[in-house]
Each structure stands twice: as C-alpha cells, then as structure tokens.
Amino acid sequence: MNILVVGAGGREHAICWKLSRSKIVSKIYCAPGNAGIAEIAQCLPIEMLDIAGLASFAKRERIDLTVVGPEDPLTHGIVDEFETQGLRIFGPTREASIIEGSKAFAKEFMRENHIPTAPFKIFDDREEALRFCGDTRYPLVIKADGLAAGKGAIIVNNVEEARETVDRMMVDKIFGEAGSKVIIEDKLIGEEITVMAFTDGKTVLPMLPSQDHKAVRDGDQGPNTGGMGAYCPVPFVTDSLMVDIMDLVLEPTVRGLKARNRTFKGILYAGLMVNDRGPKVIEFNCRFGDPETQVVLPLLENDLAEVFISIVDGNLSLEELTWRDAYAVCVIMASKGYPGTYEKGTLIKGLPTDRRDDKCHVFHAGTKKLDNGIVTNGGRVLGVTGLNANLHDAIAGAYDIADRIKFEGAFYRTDIGQKATRRWGRYAH
Ligand code: AMP
Ligand code: GLY
C-alpha cells in the first residue's frame, strides 16, 4: 500500500515512523515533511493547504490512503474534497472537524449533549462581553472561537484583565477573525490530561492517557506553547476514571455528532481537566495531539495502517488495541525565543545515528536538511522520546539523549514527567 501523510511536525514524524513498521505499507510519501521524516519517507514540496495539489498527486501516484496530521487542512475540507474525487483519506470531514474549528460550536454541543465542561457564555458583541466582565466572579478563561494554534485561551483574574483581553481579541484582533466571537468560561481546577481515541463514527477505541506540558518553562511558568513535552501513560488515571471518560465524554460526543449528521471518523482528542469529581472537557481536537502522539504511538502494538483502514471502511469494531507495558516520555527541544520570535537555520549537532526503537526516538519537528547538515527550521525543533519499563528510567533516557544534542539557542524544560511522579505518591495507596 502507498501512503501519503500530510504535515511537517513531530506528530507526523511519529505517524510516518509507526506506518513504516506496518506489514501492509510499501511506500510512504509526506507533504511537506521535514529532515527526520525524509529518512523514512519521500518528502514532497506540496503545502498542507494546497488541497487540489495534494489530491492530484494522490491520483497520479495511485496513493491508497492519505493520512492528515494537522487541523488546518481538515477544517478546510481536505477529506470532503478527496472523497468527492474517490480518493481514500483518513480524517474527519469539514462538518465533523468543527468540533475543533469552532469552540462556540463545541461548547453548545457539550451543553446539549450533557457532556461535562466548564460553565460558559458566548459573545459576538463587544459591549455585551464587557458588561458581563463587570458583573461576574473571577478567575475566568477567555477564548477566541476559531483556531489560534493552541494560544487562543487567556486566563484572567479580575475585571481589568478581562476587559483588556476582550478588546485585544475583538478589537485588536490578535487572533484575526478567530476572535470575532469569544467564549468566557469558569477556570477549572485539577490536572490537565489528554485522552485520544480512534473512531469510525460508531465504535470508539481510546488510546492510553497522556499529559502534555504546555507552558514554556519548568513548573508550568511562562506563556503557553504548542506543547513542551509529554509522557504516557498517566499513573493517576485509574481504570474507573477511564470508564468515566468513555461514558461521559468520548461515547456521547461520537454519538451526538452522528445524530447531528456530522459523523466523526478519525482521531477524537479530548483535553480534560480531572479532579476528584471526575473529568471535564477543556477542548476537543479533531486530530492527533502534538507532542502526545510522540509518546502514545511508540507504545501502540497494533499495525497503525490496519487501524486506519478499519476506520475508513467503518469496521473499527473488529479491532482491539494492545499496548506495550512501558512508559514513554518526550522532551521538546525548542529554539531560543519560542513561543515568540526565533531564528531558523542553526546547525544541529549530536543527533544520534544508531537507532534503538525500543529505547528511544528523535522525532523531528522544525528541521531541514541542507548541504552542510540538518538545521533548525521552526520553534519546536525536536522531540526526544525515551522508553522504559519504569517512568524514572524513561525520563532519564529522554534527557540523556537531549543533553547530547546541541544547537545554538536550544532549550528544553527539565521537569517533563515530574507531575506523574508527584501524583503517583499521592494516589499510590
Ligand atoms: P484551549 O485553547 O481551549 O485548548 O486552552 C488552552 C489551554 O488553556 C488549555 O490547555 C488549558 O491549559 C488552559 N485552559 C483552557 N480552558 C481552561 C479552563 N476552563 N480552566 C482552566 N484552564 C483552562
Ligand atoms: N498538545 C496539544 C495539541 O496538540 O493541541
């Protein structure tokens, strides 16, 4: 089978790596890919949003299955276009990916389907939003309705901060048109976790729970990023909590979308706040998480291409997921200045040449191959994943490799995975 993967980040490197181990995959293409992906797939100079270009390539090269990594092509309707042309593609339609594309839709959908989430109000009128800010309790979270690369949610502690944030989103348009509508909701307390699930619109198969680290600095300090590291599985997510997440969140979401003629096929990502009173949804995404994928896929024992095909064909009920009994920890190495402005084109040294897939991976994100070697090409540059039977050694393994990779201005959090060890003590007895 020939596969085309759309995307260019660490998540897509992990997807390509996992597909490269499939018994039924003979060749992998990736558009546009990066320097790491180029070692296992043929990279193509086609942009992710060039849907017509991607479709004509898929037709010409007889691609058997296209797999979409990021949300943008999905919310722009890449799946609808491919299906219209009779091309096989893995991912939700435009109608279904609205669960990520519009937070206002997602919140109203949750309210109607009794899916637990923070109480909220939606405003498309600035005056009304400002009035509400003067007549409520804090802290709150203010969010832009549309896509904002994971940076569209701002926590506010008082009316001044709230009004300033409303104006920055609705008047200054810091997130563009994504901010013409805002959601104001209660700030939730607890631990933030990720549960992703495979679904064909009927059957829901959850993956192992993972935990991202969104803030740029140790101890969750500094601004939010796309994600600075992750680990999997999360020890304090017990079997009974997973049952609640399935029964209260994932199943009703898939059923509710189907009932609204927005059948969701692909990866449903639930960002959840959990505490003693159970899970509440912070956000839904319509695709694999980044960097969660870099810790979840290395633990999946199934043939990923077979799972994708079962979903496209609507046969997911025939699959059963099995997982390696181990921990995975991913440390993101970023360019100085990220998540603000940063330089590109810095030479990366010390990339490991020997591969031990059972022990570690170096997933590339913003990298590019030049004549003199591999250089940085983005804010998040590499995701170093360590694997081990115990969490402590998985953390040590990831940092051991990260410490040996050098590029000017490189930085990474030094506390990835520590939340699990802290919590483990509390939940152990
Ligand atoms: P979102 O854009 O909805 O994914 O939110 C981005 C980040 O803001 C989340 O990953 C959380 O860390 C934080 N956040 C969003 N909504 C809430 C909330 N209601 N309570 C607490 N934290 C939140
Ligand atoms: N890690 C967060 C996301 O993929 O949206």
PDB file of C-alpha atoms in Angstrom, residues 208-209 231-235 295-296 298-301 323-329 357-359 386-394:
ATOM      1  CA  LEU A 208      -3.622   5.399  26.665  1.00  0.00           C
ATOM      2  CA  PRO A 209      -3.946   8.670  28.619  1.00  0.00           C
ATOM      3  CA  TYR A 231       4.509  11.372  28.928  1.00  0.00           C
ATOM      4  CA  CYS A 232       2.305   8.288  28.701  1.00  0.00           C
ATOM      5  CA  PRO A 233       0.540   6.547  30.380  1.00  0.00           C
ATOM      6  CA  VAL A 234      -0.565   8.754  33.302  1.00  0.00           C
ATOM      7  CA  PRO A 235      -0.395   6.723  36.542  1.00  0.00           C
ATOM      8  CA  VAL A 295       4.601   9.207  23.402  1.00  0.00           C
ATOM      9  CA  VAL A 296       1.398   7.306  22.565  1.00  0.00           C
ATOM     10  CA  PRO A 298       5.599   4.191  20.374  1.00  0.00           C
ATOM     11  CA  LEU A 299       3.549   2.210  22.936  1.00  0.00           C
ATOM     12  CA  LEU A 300       0.873   1.013  20.476  1.00  0.00           C
ATOM     13  CA  GLU A 301       1.455  -2.577  19.379  1.00  0.00           C
ATOM     14  CA  TRP A 323      -0.205  -1.655  24.329  1.00  0.00           C
ATOM     15  CA  ARG A 324       3.372  -2.200  25.362  1.00  0.00           C
ATOM     16  CA  ASP A 325       3.690  -2.321  29.148  1.00  0.00           C
ATOM     17  CA  ALA A 326       6.104   0.614  29.452  1.00  0.00           C
ATOM     18  CA  TYR A 327       6.362   4.402  29.820  1.00  0.00           C
ATOM     19  CA  ALA A 328       7.221   6.916  27.127  1.00  0.00           C
ATOM     20  CA  VAL A 329       8.492  10.444  27.840  1.00  0.00           C
ATOM     21  CA  ASP A 357      13.374   1.946  18.558  1.00  0.00           C
ATOM     22  CA  ASP A 358      12.574   0.063  21.749  1.00  0.00           C
ATOM     23  CA  LYS A 359      14.551   2.589  23.856  1.00  0.00           C
ATOM     24  CA  GLY A 386      12.632   7.827  25.900  1.00  0.00           C
ATOM     25  CA  LEU A 387      11.002   4.440  26.575  1.00  0.00           C
ATOM     26  CA  ASN A 388      11.422   2.214  29.568  1.00  0.00           C
ATOM     27  CA  ALA A 389       9.580  -0.215  31.806  1.00  0.00           C
ATOM     28  CA  ASN A 390       9.562   2.391  34.572  1.00  0.00           C
ATOM     29  CA  LEU A 391       8.850   6.080  34.348  1.00  0.00           C
ATOM     30  CA  HIS A 392      12.002   7.227  36.108  1.00  0.00           C
ATOM     31  CA  ASP A 393      14.262   5.484  33.587  1.00  0.00           C
ATOM     32  CA  ALA A 394      12.136   6.662  30.640  1.00  0.00           C
TER      33      ALA A 394
END
